[in-house]
Amino acid sequence: MSAARYGLIEAGGTKFVLGVADEARTIFARERIPTTTPAETLGAAVEWFAAQGAAYAAFGIASFGPLDLDPASPGYGCVRATPKPHWSGASLIDPFLERFGVPVAIDTDVNGAALSEALWGAGAGLGSVLYLTIGTGIGGGFCSDGQLLRGLSHPEMGHIRMPRHPEDLDFAGTCPFHGDCLEGLACGPAVIARWGKSLSELPEGHPGKRIIAWYIGRALATFQTVMEPARIVLGGGVTGTEGLLDLIRAEALAANGGYTVGKIDELIVPPGLGDNAGLLGALALALRSIP
Ligand code: ZN
């Protein structure tokens, strides 16, 4: 008899990545489909999983947000109000529940990554991990002893208010809600809005990297004092910029005024899971749904 299989969905704003895996993290099949409308994309996903012919024990969905994650809510598993056309109110879990009749776990892609990095990646064995992604948007998830931090909904760490860098006072920020919150100042589109290029495309000596590192370093110092994670894992396209990680470490250290516990190079690190990070996040969620 074959081992149990898990259906994995990494739901992104432009594409859905699908996978079939076992609990040992072997991925047997994968597919990517464009994100169009809920009916079309979720319908295609359900058909693909059915065509794999696997006996699924559970599904895990690691999705773009915002999501309704309150199990008592009638909208549990739905996308909350979003500027993304067609997806506000769409249930991500119902098509899989109806077709396969097995548990369907869902959380944000950020929380999925936080959980998988804590279980198997850069935070394995450490007990507490903060995962922060800085790309098209900014989001954070905190995992402590296997539990994800949650209040009424998932954390929205990208939207904290920030002090302003003295050389960056004129930029209004890109967040539609807050203007110059962390995301509005330091996400990829905020970089392009100011300087017309991504950080990695800016010429040597351009102040952009320094300014973005200043913001991220200060945000990390704040998160660190609130949560005291054993490790802070930085993911996302912006943080992949060459040399940025070291600048962020220096700024975080400076912002905390020597109050930091441990060594900064060991505290703030890149992700440990490579290209499979998204699907492994979905697997971590699916495995948790099995009693
Ligand atoms: Zn904001």
Tab-separated table of C-alpha atoms and ligand atoms in Angstrom:
chain	number	residue	atom	x	y	z
A	1	MET	CA	0.000	0.000	0.000
A	2	SER	CA	1.327	3.425	-0.906
A	3	ALA	CA	1.926	6.136	1.638
A	4	ALA	CA	-0.544	8.964	2.085
A	5	ARG	CA	-0.390	11.786	-0.421
A	6	TYR	CA	-0.997	15.463	0.202
A	7	GLY	CA	-2.347	17.966	-2.300
A	8	LEU	CA	-0.407	21.230	-2.132
A	9	ILE	CA	-1.493	24.611	-3.441
A	10	GLU	CA	0.689	27.689	-3.446
A	11	ALA	CA	-1.818	30.348	-4.419
A	12	GLY	CA	-0.211	33.488	-5.789
A	13	GLY	CA	-1.521	36.633	-7.404
A	14	THR	CA	-0.237	35.705	-10.861
A	15	LYS	CA	0.038	31.907	-10.690
A	16	PHE	CA	-1.014	28.889	-8.684
A	17	VAL	CA	1.649	26.227	-8.113
A	18	LEU	CA	0.229	22.772	-7.447
A	19	GLY	CA	2.027	19.728	-6.098
A	20	VAL	CA	1.555	16.216	-4.765
A	21	ALA	CA	3.838	15.109	-1.939
A	22	ASP	CA	4.211	12.667	0.908
A	23	GLU	CA	4.983	13.543	4.492
A	24	ALA	CA	8.704	12.954	3.885
A	25	ARG	CA	8.593	16.043	1.595
A	26	THR	CA	9.088	14.130	-1.632
A	27	ILE	CA	7.250	16.045	-4.348
A	28	PHE	CA	5.957	13.591	-6.955
A	29	ALA	CA	4.251	15.939	-9.368
A	30	ARG	CA	3.887	19.649	-9.859
A	31	GLU	CA	2.101	22.052	-12.136
A	32	ARG	CA	1.591	25.768	-12.485
A	33	ILE	CA	-1.520	27.455	-13.742
A	34	PRO	CA	-2.264	31.159	-14.245
A	35	THR	CA	-4.379	33.021	-11.696
A	36	THR	CA	-7.396	34.285	-13.640
A	37	THR	CA	-10.853	33.943	-12.050
A	38	PRO	CA	-11.680	31.740	-9.036
A	39	ALA	CA	-13.958	29.481	-11.105
A	40	GLU	CA	-11.367	28.967	-13.833
A	41	THR	CA	-8.224	28.672	-11.691
A	42	LEU	CA	-9.690	26.617	-8.831
A	43	GLY	CA	-11.586	24.477	-11.337
A	44	ALA	CA	-8.375	23.718	-13.221
A	45	ALA	CA	-6.586	22.951	-9.942
A	46	VAL	CA	-9.251	20.477	-8.828
A	47	GLU	CA	-9.138	18.718	-12.213
A	48	TRP	CA	-5.345	18.481	-12.111
A	49	PHE	CA	-5.364	16.911	-8.641
A	50	ALA	CA	-8.073	14.464	-9.682
A	51	ALA	CA	-6.048	13.489	-12.762
A	52	GLN	CA	-3.042	12.557	-10.609
A	53	GLY	CA	-5.035	9.608	-9.286
A	54	ALA	CA	-3.614	9.916	-5.777
A	55	ALA	CA	-5.470	9.018	-2.572
A	56	TYR	CA	-5.250	12.338	-0.769
A	57	ALA	CA	-5.115	12.458	3.023
A	58	ALA	CA	-5.414	16.251	3.111
A	59	PHE	CA	-4.860	19.441	1.152
A	60	GLY	CA	-2.796	22.434	2.187
A	61	ILE	CA	-3.282	25.897	0.732
A	62	ALA	CA	-0.708	28.640	1.267
A	63	SER	CA	-2.298	31.693	-0.289
A	64	PHE	CA	-2.011	35.363	-1.020
A	65	GLY	CA	-4.174	37.367	1.361
A	66	PRO	CA	-5.954	38.830	3.029
A	67	LEU	CA	-7.806	35.690	4.111
A	68	ASP	CA	-10.652	34.950	6.503
A	69	LEU	CA	-9.009	32.473	8.901
A	70	ASP	CA	-11.581	32.532	11.707
A	71	PRO	CA	-12.929	28.956	11.894
A	72	ALA	CA	-16.184	30.299	13.374
A	73	SER	CA	-16.781	32.649	10.445
A	74	PRO	CA	-19.112	31.685	7.564
A	75	GLY	CA	-16.405	33.069	5.282
A	76	TYR	CA	-13.647	30.830	6.636
A	77	GLY	CA	-11.188	30.034	3.870
A	78	CYS	CA	-12.309	32.934	1.689
A	79	VAL	CA	-10.266	35.804	0.322
A	80	ARG	CA	-11.261	38.983	2.169
A	81	ALA	CA	-11.785	42.314	0.396
A	82	THR	CA	-8.912	42.734	-2.036
A	83	PRO	CA	-8.181	45.099	-4.907
A	84	LYS	CA	-7.470	41.983	-6.999
A	85	PRO	CA	-10.388	41.641	-9.459
A	86	HIS	CA	-12.788	38.660	-9.045
A	87	TRP	CA	-11.237	37.248	-5.851
A	88	SER	CA	-12.925	39.196	-3.018
A	89	GLY	CA	-15.104	36.703	-1.137
A	90	ALA	CA	-13.973	33.693	-3.169
A	91	SER	CA	-13.665	30.476	-1.168
A	92	LEU	CA	-10.342	28.774	-1.736
A	93	ILE	CA	-11.244	25.675	0.274
A	94	ASP	CA	-14.765	24.770	-0.888
A	95	PRO	CA	-13.848	23.349	-4.333
A	96	PHE	CA	-11.380	20.915	-2.717
A	97	LEU	CA	-13.674	19.994	0.186
A	98	GLU	CA	-16.517	19.278	-2.230
A	99	ARG	CA	-14.470	17.231	-4.680
A	100	PHE	CA	-12.191	15.256	-2.357
A	101	GLY	CA	-13.932	15.241	1.046
A	102	VAL	CA	-10.703	15.365	3.082
A	103	PRO	CA	-9.332	18.089	5.404
A	104	VAL	CA	-8.284	21.290	3.634
A	105	ALA	CA	-5.912	23.472	5.655
A	106	ILE	CA	-5.392	27.073	4.676
A	107	ASP	CA	-3.222	29.943	5.807
A	108	THR	CA	-1.328	32.795	4.216
A	109	ASP	CA	1.687	32.036	2.062
A	110	VAL	CA	3.718	33.976	4.622
A	111	ASN	CA	2.487	31.841	7.528
A	112	GLY	CA	3.094	28.706	5.469
A	113	ALA	CA	6.674	29.820	4.870
A	114	ALA	CA	7.131	30.698	8.553
A	115	LEU	CA	5.938	27.230	9.552
A	116	SER	CA	8.025	25.338	6.991
A	117	GLU	CA	11.173	27.351	7.774
A	118	ALA	CA	10.586	26.659	11.473
A	119	LEU	CA	10.056	22.933	10.862
A	120	TRP	CA	12.605	22.157	8.159
A	121	GLY	CA	14.481	25.287	7.098
A	122	ALA	CA	16.629	28.054	8.564
A	123	GLY	CA	14.828	27.918	11.902
A	124	ALA	CA	14.702	24.143	12.360
A	125	GLY	CA	15.093	23.105	15.984
A	126	LEU	CA	15.104	26.641	17.350
A	127	GLY	CA	11.619	26.976	18.783
A	128	SER	CA	10.830	30.499	17.579
A	129	VAL	CA	11.132	31.913	14.094
A	130	LEU	CA	10.013	35.135	12.514
A	131	TYR	CA	9.656	34.933	8.733
A	132	LEU	CA	9.462	38.206	6.848
A	133	THR	CA	9.040	38.445	3.092
A	134	ILE	CA	9.886	41.644	1.263
A	135	GLY	CA	8.843	41.612	-2.374
A	136	THR	CA	5.728	42.898	-4.142
A	137	GLY	CA	4.366	43.349	-0.640
A	138	ILE	CA	5.705	42.857	2.863
A	139	GLY	CA	4.345	40.273	5.283
A	140	GLY	CA	5.498	38.489	8.397
A	141	GLY	CA	4.637	35.303	10.266
A	142	PHE	CA	5.853	34.243	13.699
A	143	CYS	CA	6.066	30.597	14.707
A	144	SER	CA	6.683	29.693	18.347
A	145	ASP	CA	6.861	26.035	19.430
A	146	GLY	CA	5.027	25.015	16.261
A	147	GLN	CA	2.213	27.523	16.730
A	148	LEU	CA	1.629	30.442	14.377
A	149	LEU	CA	0.869	33.799	15.933
A	150	ARG	CA	-2.745	34.747	15.257
A	151	GLY	CA	-5.253	37.175	16.638
A	152	LEU	CA	-8.562	37.882	14.922
A	153	SER	CA	-6.680	37.173	11.727
A	154	HIS	CA	-3.121	36.662	10.513
A	155	PRO	CA	-0.551	39.324	11.468
A	156	GLU	CA	-0.091	42.311	9.155
A	157	MET	CA	3.497	43.121	10.030
A	158	GLY	CA	4.110	44.910	6.739
A	159	HIS	CA	1.810	47.712	7.796
A	160	ILE	CA	3.552	49.061	10.901
A	161	ARG	CA	4.259	52.783	10.964
A	162	MET	CA	7.868	53.782	10.436
A	163	PRO	CA	10.190	56.661	11.242
A	164	ARG	CA	11.354	58.382	8.057
A	165	HIS	CA	14.854	58.250	6.697
A	166	PRO	CA	16.180	61.848	6.619
A	167	GLU	CA	17.022	61.529	2.886
A	168	ASP	CA	13.608	60.117	2.045
A	169	LEU	CA	11.146	62.615	3.474
A	170	ASP	CA	9.341	63.563	0.239
A	171	PHE	CA	8.148	60.113	-0.843
A	172	ALA	CA	4.475	59.588	0.075
A	173	GLY	CA	4.665	55.770	0.057
A	174	THR	CA	2.661	53.266	-1.977
A	175	CYS	CA	0.330	51.637	0.566
A	176	PRO	CA	-3.296	52.375	-0.399
A	177	PHE	CA	-4.261	52.331	3.294
A	178	HIS	CA	-1.387	54.021	5.114
A	179	GLY	CA	0.870	55.622	2.530
A	180	ASP	CA	4.240	55.389	4.246
A	181	CYS	CA	3.929	52.236	6.362
A	182	LEU	CA	6.774	49.686	6.118
A	183	GLU	CA	5.293	48.105	2.983
A	184	GLY	CA	4.549	51.504	1.465
A	185	LEU	CA	8.191	52.492	1.906
A	186	ALA	CA	10.220	49.316	1.359
A	187	CYS	CA	8.350	46.866	-0.909
A	188	GLY	CA	9.484	46.334	-4.498
A	189	PRO	CA	6.896	48.681	-6.067
A	190	ALA	CA	7.879	51.428	-3.572
A	191	VAL	CA	11.483	51.123	-4.750
A	192	ILE	CA	10.430	51.416	-8.388
A	193	ALA	CA	8.042	54.303	-7.623
A	194	ARG	CA	10.946	56.342	-6.243
A	195	TRP	CA	13.872	55.387	-8.436
A	196	GLY	CA	12.394	53.769	-11.556
A	197	LYS	CA	14.314	50.520	-11.089
A	198	SER	CA	14.525	47.572	-8.710
A	199	LEU	CA	17.211	47.681	-6.021
A	200	SER	CA	19.430	45.227	-7.862
A	201	GLU	CA	19.293	47.398	-11.014
A	202	LEU	CA	20.381	50.604	-9.262
A	203	PRO	CA	23.955	51.730	-9.963
A	204	GLU	CA	26.777	51.342	-7.463
A	205	GLY	CA	26.698	54.084	-4.856
A	206	HIS	CA	22.987	54.862	-5.305
A	207	PRO	CA	21.436	55.611	-1.897
A	208	GLY	CA	18.462	53.282	-2.549
A	209	LYS	CA	19.925	50.162	-0.943
A	210	ARG	CA	21.059	52.088	2.097
A	211	ILE	CA	17.650	53.702	2.584
A	212	ILE	CA	15.697	50.453	2.155
A	213	ALA	CA	18.064	48.641	4.543
A	214	TRP	CA	17.536	51.457	7.047
A	215	TYR	CA	13.767	50.874	7.020
A	216	ILE	CA	13.946	47.093	7.127
A	217	GLY	CA	16.591	47.151	9.861
A	218	ARG	CA	14.410	49.389	12.020
A	219	ALA	CA	11.356	47.219	11.452
A	220	LEU	CA	13.339	44.110	12.415
A	221	ALA	CA	14.573	45.801	15.595
A	222	THR	CA	10.928	46.484	16.482
A	223	PHE	CA	9.787	42.938	15.734
A	224	GLN	CA	12.733	41.563	17.641
A	225	THR	CA	11.937	43.480	20.814
A	226	VAL	CA	8.271	42.466	20.622
A	227	MET	CA	8.732	38.749	19.879
A	228	GLU	CA	12.388	37.880	20.589
A	229	PRO	CA	12.589	35.232	17.863
A	230	ALA	CA	15.596	32.910	17.919
A	231	ARG	CA	15.876	33.520	14.181
A	232	ILE	CA	14.603	36.028	11.655
A	233	VAL	CA	14.337	34.593	8.140
A	234	LEU	CA	14.197	37.141	5.332
A	235	GLY	CA	12.557	36.016	2.096
A	236	GLY	CA	11.213	37.747	-0.986
A	237	GLY	CA	12.708	39.343	-4.078
A	238	VAL	CA	13.887	42.576	-2.465
A	239	THR	CA	15.920	40.829	0.231
A	240	GLY	CA	17.646	38.757	-2.469
A	241	THR	CA	19.447	41.923	-3.627
A	242	GLU	CA	23.197	41.437	-3.419
A	243	GLY	CA	24.736	43.007	-0.336
A	244	LEU	CA	21.396	44.053	1.154
A	245	LEU	CA	21.335	41.432	3.915
A	246	ASP	CA	24.560	42.740	5.464
A	247	LEU	CA	23.271	46.315	5.331
A	248	ILE	CA	20.026	45.208	7.003
A	249	ARG	CA	21.950	43.419	9.768
A	250	ALA	CA	24.036	46.523	10.463
A	251	GLU	CA	20.943	48.740	10.548
A	252	ALA	CA	19.037	46.364	12.825
A	253	LEU	CA	21.961	46.271	15.216
A	254	ALA	CA	22.305	50.057	15.209
A	255	ALA	CA	18.564	50.543	15.668
A	256	ASN	CA	18.542	48.342	18.753
A	257	GLY	CA	21.364	50.236	20.411
A	258	GLY	CA	23.240	47.145	21.533
A	259	TYR	CA	20.128	45.581	23.075
A	260	THR	CA	20.252	42.603	20.676
A	261	VAL	CA	20.471	39.099	22.116
A	262	GLY	CA	22.917	36.838	20.258
A	263	LYS	CA	24.946	37.416	17.121
A	264	ILE	CA	23.307	39.439	14.390
A	265	ASP	CA	24.671	37.194	11.582
A	266	GLU	CA	23.006	34.195	13.199
A	267	LEU	CA	19.838	36.074	14.066
A	268	ILE	CA	18.997	37.491	10.608
A	269	VAL	CA	19.416	34.912	7.858
A	270	PRO	CA	18.197	34.030	4.332
A	271	PRO	CA	15.634	31.220	3.870
A	272	GLY	CA	16.827	27.633	4.210
A	273	LEU	CA	14.273	26.109	1.827
A	274	GLY	CA	14.897	26.809	-1.828
A	275	ASP	CA	12.491	26.709	-4.750
A	276	ASN	CA	10.168	24.337	-2.947
A	277	ALA	CA	9.514	26.767	-0.086
A	278	GLY	CA	6.000	27.646	-1.211
A	279	LEU	CA	4.843	24.060	-1.684
A	280	LEU	CA	6.525	22.974	1.548
A	281	GLY	CA	4.611	25.705	3.340
A	282	ALA	CA	1.406	24.173	1.988
A	283	LEU	CA	2.630	20.710	3.075
A	284	ALA	CA	3.340	21.949	6.594
A	285	LEU	CA	-0.221	23.270	6.768
A	286	ALA	CA	-1.707	20.044	5.356
A	287	LEU	CA	0.200	17.845	7.814
A	288	ARG	CA	-1.127	19.910	10.710
A	289	SER	CA	-4.707	19.235	9.638
A	290	ILE	CA	-4.309	15.492	10.234
A	291	PRO	CA	-5.169	14.481	13.801
B	1	ZN	ZN	0.101	49.828	4.872
